Amino acid sequence: MTSRQCKLLPLHLMMLLTATSTAFQVPSKSILHPHTKQQRQTTTLFSTPPPESPSIPNPLTIIAKSQPSTRPPTDPMVGEDAATFDWSNEKWGKLGSADWLTFLAAVGTILTAVAITWIIPSTGYSDDFLHALNGVTGGNPHLITLAYGIIFPLVHSGLASARPYGEKIVGARMWRVIFAFPSLCLAFSWITYFISHCHDGYTFWDLRGNEAVHTIAWITNFLSFFFLYPTVFNLKEVAAVDQPKIHLWETGIIRITRHPQAVGQTMWSAAHLAMVGTTFTALTMALLVAHHAFACWNGDRRLYDEHGQDFLEIKKRTSVLPFAAILDGRQVLPDDYYKELLRAPYLVIAIGTLGAYVAHPFMQAGSALSMNAGYVEGGIFNGLF
C-alpha cells in the first residue's frame, strides 16, 4: 500500500531577548603621582552620578541557573516552582547513580525494548495489533482511529489513575516503567497510522498550499509544545531515574492554565486540522482533544487526592481556560514573570520542537516503512505462549 504523506506543520520561532544595561561611569579613585607623591582624583563624567538603571539579566545565565521571580503576595506558596534548573548541580555520574549517564541508559533500554517487542514486525507485535483492528473494523480507517482513540486513553489514563495502588505493590520507579511502556507502544502505532491515513475520507479543505494558513499553523504548533510537555520539568523522573512524584506546580505556565497539556493538545490539533481538513483528521483530532478534556477532570482529582487542601488553594487562583484566572484577577503575574519562563526545560522544548520539524520527512518515511512492511504473524514471545 502506498501511503500518502502528510506534511504536518512547520514550527519556527525562537524567542530569547538579550540585553544588558549598565550606567557608564568612570570610577572615582585615588592615584599616587609618581613625582610629587601627591594624590590626584579622577573625576566622573557627571558631577552627580546618575541613578543606576536596573539591568536585564543575561538570558543564558538565567537558563544555566533558574532565578526565582518576585512572587506576589497573592501566591498560595504551597506548590513547587516549576521548571527550575541549576547547571552546577548536574553531572554525568556513574551508571546506577541518579545522574545523566543513568538517564541515557534507562531511556536507551526502554526504547530498545519498545523497538524489539513492538515496532519491528519480525519480533514485535504492533503489526499483529493493527491486523487485529483491521479484522474487527473491516479495514475502515475511521473505525481504526476510533479504536485507537478509545484504547489509548483507557490504558494511559487508566494506569495513571491506578498509580497509588500500583506504587504500593511494585514501587514508584517500576510503576513508571509499567505505565510508560504500553503508552509508548500505543502512541507509536496511533501516530504512524495517522501520518499514513490523514488524507483518508472526505476532504472539506486542503490548505497546505496557503502561505498565510501555513504560517499561522506553524506558529500555533510551535507554541503548543510549550504547553504540551510539562513533563520535561524533570526529565529524570520521566525515565524513573529520580523517584517519580505527583507534582503540584504553582508557577510558570501553570499561571496561564492549570492543565497546559490539554491546551497544548487543542492548539496542536487545531493547527493540523487547519491544514488538512479531512474527516479522518477531524475525527482523530476530536479524539485527542476529548481525551485531554477528560484528563483535566482526572488530573484535578488525582492532584486533590495527593495534595488535598494545598491543591484547592492553587485551584482557586488558576484556570483550565488559558488566561481566565489572570483576566478575572484571581492570578497575579509577577513583574519579572519572564524569569519563570526563561528556564532550561523550556529551551529543551524549543530545541526538541524545531528538531521534530526538521525530522518530519524522516517521520513520514518511517511511517510509510512501518505501514508497508507487511504483516508478520507473532513476535519474540511466540515460544512462551
Short mmCIF file of C-alpha atoms in Angstrom, two decimals:
data_model
loop_
_atom_site.label_atom_id
_atom_site.label_comp_id
_atom_site.label_asym_id
_atom_site.label_seq_id
_atom_site.Cartn_x
_atom_site.Cartn_y
_atom_site.Cartn_z
CA MET A 1 0.00 0.00 0.00
CA THR A 2 1.36 3.40 -0.95
CA SER A 3 0.95 5.82 1.94
CA ARG A 4 0.13 9.41 1.27
CA GLN A 5 2.42 11.66 3.13
CA CYS A 6 1.01 14.27 5.40
CA LYS A 7 3.08 17.42 5.59
CA LEU A 8 2.40 18.32 9.14
CA LEU A 9 3.14 21.69 10.47
CA PRO A 10 6.18 23.70 10.36
CA LEU A 11 7.22 25.09 13.61
CA HIS A 12 9.56 28.01 13.78
CA LEU A 13 10.06 30.73 16.33
CA MET A 14 12.79 31.37 18.76
CA MET A 15 12.32 33.77 21.50
CA LEU A 16 15.07 34.91 23.90
CA LEU A 17 15.58 38.61 24.44
CA THR A 18 19.18 39.53 25.19
CA ALA A 19 20.09 42.88 26.54
CA THR A 20 22.29 44.30 29.19
CA SER A 21 22.12 47.74 30.57
CA THR A 22 24.59 49.45 32.87
CA ALA A 23 25.32 53.07 33.68
CA PHE A 24 28.61 54.20 32.10
CA GLN A 25 30.76 55.93 34.63
CA VAL A 26 34.45 56.46 35.20
CA PRO A 27 35.04 55.38 38.79
CA SER A 28 36.45 57.90 41.22
CA LYS A 29 39.63 56.58 42.82
CA SER A 30 42.87 57.92 44.28
CA ILE A 31 46.12 57.59 42.37
CA LEU A 32 49.58 58.48 43.58
CA HIS A 33 51.53 60.92 41.37
CA PRO A 34 54.93 59.39 40.69
CA HIS A 35 56.92 62.63 41.18
CA THR A 36 55.10 64.79 43.75
CA LYS A 37 53.82 61.99 45.96
CA GLN A 38 50.55 63.90 45.97
CA GLN A 39 47.27 62.26 45.35
CA ARG A 40 45.14 63.24 42.40
CA GLN A 41 41.50 62.41 41.87
CA THR A 42 39.98 61.29 38.60
CA THR A 43 36.51 62.65 38.08
CA THR A 44 33.31 61.07 36.91
CA LEU A 45 31.68 62.08 33.66
CA PHE A 46 28.85 63.59 35.70
CA SER A 47 29.24 65.89 38.67
CA THR A 48 26.47 63.92 40.35
CA PRO A 49 26.40 60.22 39.43
CA PRO A 50 23.07 59.33 37.82
CA PRO A 51 20.93 56.64 39.40
CA GLU A 52 21.78 53.17 38.22
CA SER A 53 19.42 51.55 35.73
CA PRO A 54 18.13 48.10 36.65
CA SER A 55 19.95 45.66 34.43
CA ILE A 56 18.22 42.93 32.44
CA PRO A 57 19.90 39.62 33.30
CA ASN A 58 21.68 37.69 30.61
CA PRO A 59 19.22 35.00 29.43
CA LEU A 60 21.96 32.39 29.20
CA THR A 61 22.82 32.97 32.85
CA ILE A 62 19.19 32.54 33.86
CA ILE A 63 18.89 29.35 31.81
CA ALA A 64 22.02 27.87 33.37
CA LYS A 65 20.67 28.65 36.83
CA SER A 66 17.00 29.44 37.26
CA GLN A 67 16.20 32.61 39.13
CA PRO A 68 13.03 32.91 41.20
CA SER A 69 10.58 35.63 40.28
CA THR A 70 9.40 38.23 42.73
CA ARG A 71 6.34 36.34 43.89
CA PRO A 72 3.21 38.45 44.51
CA PRO A 73 1.59 38.22 47.96
CA THR A 74 -1.46 36.55 46.39
CA ASP A 75 0.56 33.42 45.59
CA PRO A 76 -0.52 30.50 47.81
CA MET A 77 3.14 29.45 48.24
CA VAL A 78 2.07 25.85 48.77
CA GLY A 79 3.19 24.35 45.44
CA GLU A 80 6.50 23.99 43.63
CA ASP A 81 8.36 26.47 41.47
CA ALA A 82 8.09 24.85 38.03
CA ALA A 83 10.96 24.10 35.64
CA THR A 84 13.83 25.12 37.93
CA PHE A 85 17.32 24.09 36.85
CA ASP A 86 20.87 24.60 38.07
CA TRP A 87 23.68 23.56 35.73
CA SER A 88 26.18 23.35 38.61
CA ASN A 89 24.14 20.54 40.19
CA GLU A 90 24.14 18.38 37.08
CA LYS A 91 26.77 15.74 36.32
CA TRP A 92 27.20 12.62 34.20
CA GLY A 93 27.79 10.49 37.28
CA LYS A 94 28.23 6.74 37.30
CA LEU A 95 25.88 4.11 35.94
CA GLY A 96 23.34 3.43 38.65
CA SER A 97 23.50 6.90 40.21
CA ALA A 98 20.70 9.44 39.80
CA ASP A 99 22.59 11.30 37.09
CA TRP A 100 22.56 11.74 33.31
CA LEU A 101 24.54 8.64 32.39
CA THR A 102 21.91 6.52 34.11
CA PHE A 103 19.18 8.57 32.44
CA LEU A 104 20.59 7.89 28.96
CA ALA A 105 20.98 4.20 29.78
CA ALA A 106 17.39 3.99 31.05
CA VAL A 107 15.94 5.79 28.02
CA GLY A 108 18.03 3.69 25.64
CA THR A 109 16.91 0.49 27.35
CA ILE A 110 13.18 1.19 27.22
CA LEU A 111 13.30 2.48 23.61
CA THR A 112 15.21 -0.64 22.59
CA ALA A 113 12.59 -2.78 24.34
CA VAL A 114 9.80 -0.90 22.52
CA ALA A 115 11.57 -1.38 19.17
CA ILE A 116 12.13 -5.11 19.64
CA THR A 117 8.86 -6.09 21.27
CA TRP A 118 6.55 -3.73 19.39
CA ILE A 119 7.90 -1.86 16.34
CA ILE A 120 9.98 -4.36 14.32
CA PRO A 121 7.46 -6.63 12.52
CA SER A 122 9.51 -9.82 12.80
CA THR A 123 9.92 -9.55 16.58
CA GLY A 124 7.26 -7.05 17.66
CA TYR A 125 3.50 -7.04 17.92
CA SER A 126 2.41 -3.65 16.53
CA ASP A 127 1.62 -5.28 13.17
CA ASP A 128 -0.37 -8.01 14.95
CA PHE A 129 -2.30 -5.35 16.86
CA LEU A 130 -3.13 -3.41 13.68
CA HIS A 131 -4.00 -6.66 11.90
CA ALA A 132 -6.49 -7.45 14.66
CA LEU A 133 -8.02 -3.95 14.41
CA ASN A 134 -8.30 -4.32 10.64
CA GLY A 135 -10.16 -7.59 11.15
CA VAL A 136 -12.60 -6.11 13.66
CA THR A 137 -13.28 -2.91 11.67
CA GLY A 138 -13.13 -4.33 8.17
CA GLY A 139 -10.13 -2.11 7.46
CA ASN A 140 -12.10 1.14 7.83
CA PRO A 141 -9.54 3.85 8.74
CA HIS A 142 -12.13 5.91 10.65
CA LEU A 143 -13.07 2.96 12.83
CA ILE A 144 -9.42 2.08 13.39
CA THR A 145 -8.51 5.59 14.58
CA LEU A 146 -11.66 5.49 16.74
CA ALA A 147 -10.40 2.24 18.28
CA TYR A 148 -7.01 3.84 18.97
CA GLY A 149 -8.82 6.84 20.45
CA ILE A 150 -10.62 4.57 22.91
CA ILE A 151 -7.87 2.08 23.74
CA PHE A 152 -5.06 4.61 24.28
CA PRO A 153 -6.96 6.72 26.87
CA LEU A 154 -8.11 3.61 28.69
CA VAL A 155 -4.54 2.36 29.01
CA HIS A 156 -2.82 5.71 29.56
CA SER A 157 -5.29 7.35 31.94
CA GLY A 158 -6.22 4.01 33.48
CA LEU A 159 -2.65 3.24 34.52
CA ALA A 160 -2.19 6.85 35.71
CA SER A 161 -5.28 6.52 37.90
CA ALA A 162 -4.09 3.16 39.23
CA ARG A 163 -0.77 4.69 40.24
CA PRO A 164 -1.44 4.99 44.02
CA TYR A 165 -2.28 1.27 44.17
CA GLY A 166 0.44 0.10 41.79
CA GLU A 167 3.20 2.01 43.56
CA LYS A 168 2.34 0.28 46.83
CA ILE A 169 2.95 -3.08 45.18
CA VAL A 170 5.96 -2.52 42.88
CA GLY A 171 7.28 0.90 43.92
CA ALA A 172 7.20 4.28 42.17
CA ARG A 173 10.04 3.62 39.71
CA MET A 174 8.78 0.26 38.49
CA TRP A 175 5.25 1.60 38.15
CA ARG A 176 6.59 4.40 35.94
CA VAL A 177 8.02 1.74 33.60
CA ILE A 178 4.75 -0.23 33.66
CA PHE A 179 2.87 2.98 32.85
CA ALA A 180 5.23 4.28 30.16
CA PHE A 181 5.84 1.10 28.15
CA PRO A 182 2.31 0.42 26.82
CA SER A 183 1.70 4.16 26.40
CA LEU A 184 4.77 4.48 24.18
CA CYS A 185 3.76 1.42 22.15
CA LEU A 186 0.22 2.60 21.53
CA ALA A 187 1.32 6.17 20.85
CA PHE A 188 3.76 4.93 18.18
CA SER A 189 1.06 2.87 16.49
CA TRP A 190 -1.52 5.63 16.51
CA ILE A 191 0.91 8.30 15.28
CA THR A 192 2.21 6.19 12.39
CA TYR A 193 -1.33 5.25 11.41
CA PHE A 194 -2.40 8.91 11.48
CA ILE A 195 0.53 10.04 9.32
CA SER A 196 -0.28 7.39 6.74
CA HIS A 197 -4.05 7.97 6.65
CA CYS A 198 -4.55 11.67 7.45
CA HIS A 199 -5.88 12.30 3.91
CA ASP A 200 -8.46 9.48 4.09
CA GLY A 201 -12.17 10.12 4.00
CA TYR A 202 -13.99 13.15 2.65
CA THR A 203 -11.87 16.28 2.15
CA PHE A 204 -13.53 19.51 3.28
CA TRP A 205 -10.43 21.60 2.65
CA ASP A 206 -6.73 21.23 1.95
CA LEU A 207 -4.82 24.42 2.78
CA ARG A 208 -1.28 23.10 2.73
CA GLY A 209 -0.50 25.44 -0.16
CA ASN A 210 -1.92 28.55 1.52
CA GLU A 211 1.04 30.50 2.88
CA ALA A 212 -0.98 32.53 5.41
CA VAL A 213 -2.64 29.44 6.91
CA HIS A 214 0.68 27.63 6.75
CA THR A 215 2.41 30.35 8.79
CA ILE A 216 -0.36 30.64 11.39
CA ALA A 217 -0.47 26.86 11.81
CA TRP A 218 3.31 26.74 12.06
CA ILE A 219 3.43 29.28 14.89
CA THR A 220 0.44 27.73 16.68
CA ASN A 221 2.00 24.29 16.52
CA PHE A 222 5.35 25.55 17.80
CA LEU A 223 3.76 27.31 20.76
CA SER A 224 1.59 24.30 21.56
CA PHE A 225 4.61 22.29 22.65
CA PHE A 226 5.37 24.76 25.47
CA PHE A 227 2.03 23.68 26.92
CA LEU A 228 2.16 20.02 25.86
CA TYR A 229 5.27 18.87 27.66
CA PRO A 230 5.49 19.97 31.31
CA THR A 231 6.97 16.50 31.92
CA VAL A 232 10.35 17.92 30.92
CA PHE A 233 10.29 19.89 34.16
CA ASN A 234 12.14 16.85 35.48
CA LEU A 235 13.34 14.51 32.75
CA LYS A 236 14.96 12.17 35.23
CA GLU A 237 11.56 11.37 36.72
CA VAL A 238 10.23 10.54 33.26
CA ALA A 239 12.88 7.82 32.97
CA ALA A 240 12.39 6.81 36.63
CA VAL A 241 15.98 7.79 37.48
CA ASP A 242 14.60 10.13 40.12
CA GLN A 243 11.68 8.97 42.21
CA PRO A 244 8.51 9.88 40.25
CA LYS A 245 6.16 12.22 42.10
CA ILE A 246 2.78 13.82 41.52
CA HIS A 247 3.96 17.42 41.49
CA LEU A 248 1.87 20.41 42.50
CA TRP A 249 3.32 23.10 40.23
CA GLU A 250 2.45 26.69 41.06
CA THR A 251 4.46 28.92 38.73
CA GLY A 252 5.45 29.30 35.09
CA ILE A 253 2.97 28.02 32.52
CA ILE A 254 0.61 26.96 35.35
CA ARG A 255 -0.25 30.63 35.92
CA ILE A 256 -1.71 30.70 32.40
CA THR A 257 -3.56 27.38 32.62
CA ARG A 258 -3.71 24.67 35.25
CA HIS A 259 -3.82 21.99 32.54
CA PRO A 260 -1.25 23.01 29.94
CA GLN A 261 -1.26 19.62 28.20
CA ALA A 262 -4.96 19.95 27.36
CA VAL A 263 -4.41 23.45 25.98
CA GLY A 264 -1.35 22.36 24.02
CA GLN A 265 -3.18 19.38 22.54
CA THR A 266 -6.07 21.60 21.47
CA MET A 267 -3.67 24.04 19.79
CA TRP A 268 -1.76 21.21 18.08
CA SER A 269 -4.97 19.58 16.86
CA ALA A 270 -6.44 22.85 15.58
CA ALA A 271 -3.24 23.64 13.67
CA HIS A 272 -3.14 20.23 12.00
CA LEU A 273 -6.84 20.29 11.16
CA ALA A 274 -6.49 23.77 9.64
CA MET A 275 -4.02 22.36 7.16
CA VAL A 276 -5.67 19.02 6.37
CA GLY A 277 -9.46 19.15 6.60
CA THR A 278 -10.43 15.53 6.08
CA THR A 279 -12.97 13.51 8.02
CA PHE A 280 -10.21 11.17 9.21
CA THR A 281 -8.08 14.05 10.55
CA ALA A 282 -11.12 15.72 12.15
CA LEU A 283 -12.07 12.50 13.96
CA THR A 284 -8.52 11.87 15.15
CA MET A 285 -8.13 15.44 16.45
CA ALA A 286 -11.51 15.28 18.19
CA LEU A 287 -10.47 12.06 19.95
CA LEU A 288 -7.19 13.57 21.13
CA VAL A 289 -8.87 16.70 22.48
CA ALA A 290 -11.62 14.66 24.16
CA HIS A 291 -9.03 12.53 25.95
CA HIS A 292 -7.26 15.63 27.27
CA ALA A 293 -10.57 17.20 28.31
CA PHE A 294 -11.23 14.11 30.42
CA ALA A 295 -7.66 14.38 31.74
CA CYS A 296 -8.47 17.85 33.13
CA TRP A 297 -11.07 16.35 35.44
CA ASN A 298 -8.99 13.27 36.18
CA GLY A 299 -5.87 15.34 36.79
CA ASP A 300 -7.65 17.59 39.29
CA ARG A 301 -8.97 14.52 41.06
CA ARG A 302 -5.52 12.96 41.33
CA LEU A 303 -3.93 16.23 42.50
CA TYR A 304 -6.57 16.60 45.21
CA ASP A 305 -6.06 13.01 46.34
CA GLU A 306 -2.32 13.64 46.60
CA HIS A 307 -2.16 17.20 47.95
CA GLY A 308 -5.58 17.92 49.47
CA GLN A 309 -6.11 21.49 50.65
CA ASP A 310 -2.88 22.73 49.06
CA PHE A 311 -4.26 21.82 45.63
CA LEU A 312 -7.53 23.62 46.38
CA GLU A 313 -5.58 26.78 47.21
CA ILE A 314 -3.86 26.67 43.83
CA LYS A 315 -7.09 25.73 42.06
CA LYS A 316 -8.69 28.95 43.37
CA ARG A 317 -6.02 31.03 41.66
CA THR A 318 -5.71 29.13 38.38
CA SER A 319 -7.97 28.18 35.49
CA VAL A 320 -8.27 25.49 32.85
CA LEU A 321 -9.17 28.08 30.20
CA PRO A 322 -5.93 29.93 29.33
CA PHE A 323 -5.57 33.41 30.91
CA ALA A 324 -9.05 33.26 32.53
CA ALA A 325 -7.73 33.48 36.10
CA ILE A 326 -5.39 36.32 35.10
CA LEU A 327 -8.18 38.32 33.45
CA ASP A 328 -10.58 37.97 36.38
CA GLY A 329 -7.89 38.89 38.90
CA ARG A 330 -7.51 35.56 40.68
CA GLN A 331 -3.98 35.14 39.32
CA VAL A 332 -1.46 37.97 39.54
CA LEU A 333 1.65 37.69 37.38
CA PRO A 334 4.96 38.78 38.94
CA ASP A 335 6.58 41.89 37.46
CA ASP A 336 9.51 39.68 36.44
CA TYR A 337 7.33 36.80 35.22
CA TYR A 338 9.79 36.17 32.39
CA LYS A 339 12.12 34.56 34.95
CA GLU A 340 9.61 31.74 35.37
CA LEU A 341 9.65 31.02 31.62
CA LEU A 342 13.26 31.69 30.68
CA ARG A 343 14.40 28.34 32.03
CA ALA A 344 16.30 25.34 30.69
CA PRO A 345 13.32 22.94 30.32
CA TYR A 346 11.55 25.43 28.04
CA LEU A 347 14.72 25.71 25.96
CA VAL A 348 14.76 21.91 25.68
CA ILE A 349 11.16 22.08 24.42
CA ALA A 350 12.07 24.73 21.82
CA ILE A 351 15.06 22.76 20.52
CA GLY A 352 13.12 19.49 20.52
CA THR A 353 10.19 21.06 18.67
CA LEU A 354 12.42 22.52 15.98
CA GLY A 355 14.17 19.16 15.75
CA ALA A 356 10.82 17.42 15.27
CA TYR A 357 10.00 19.81 12.44
CA VAL A 358 13.31 19.10 10.72
CA ALA A 359 12.67 15.38 11.24
CA HIS A 360 9.21 15.46 9.62
CA PRO A 361 10.38 13.88 6.33
CA PHE A 362 12.03 11.08 8.29
CA MET A 363 8.89 10.60 10.38
CA GLN A 364 6.82 10.36 7.21
CA ALA A 365 9.28 7.91 5.68
CA GLY A 366 9.33 5.85 8.87
CA SER A 367 5.56 5.77 8.96
CA ALA A 368 5.42 4.62 5.33
CA LEU A 369 8.01 1.93 6.06
CA SER A 370 6.07 0.75 9.08
CA MET A 371 2.77 0.61 7.19
CA ASN A 372 4.30 -1.05 4.12
CA ALA A 373 6.41 -3.61 5.97
CA GLY A 374 3.51 -6.01 5.91
CA TYR A 375 2.09 -8.33 8.50
CA VAL A 376 4.41 -10.85 10.12
CA GLU A 377 2.46 -13.05 12.45
CA GLY A 378 3.66 -13.30 16.01
CA GLY A 379 6.82 -11.97 17.60
CA ILE A 380 9.63 -12.51 20.04
CA PHE A 381 7.44 -14.11 22.70
CA ASN A 382 5.93 -16.76 20.43
CA GLY A 383 7.76 -19.57 22.18
CA LEU A 384 6.38 -18.52 25.56
CA PHE A 385 2.70 -18.62 24.61
#
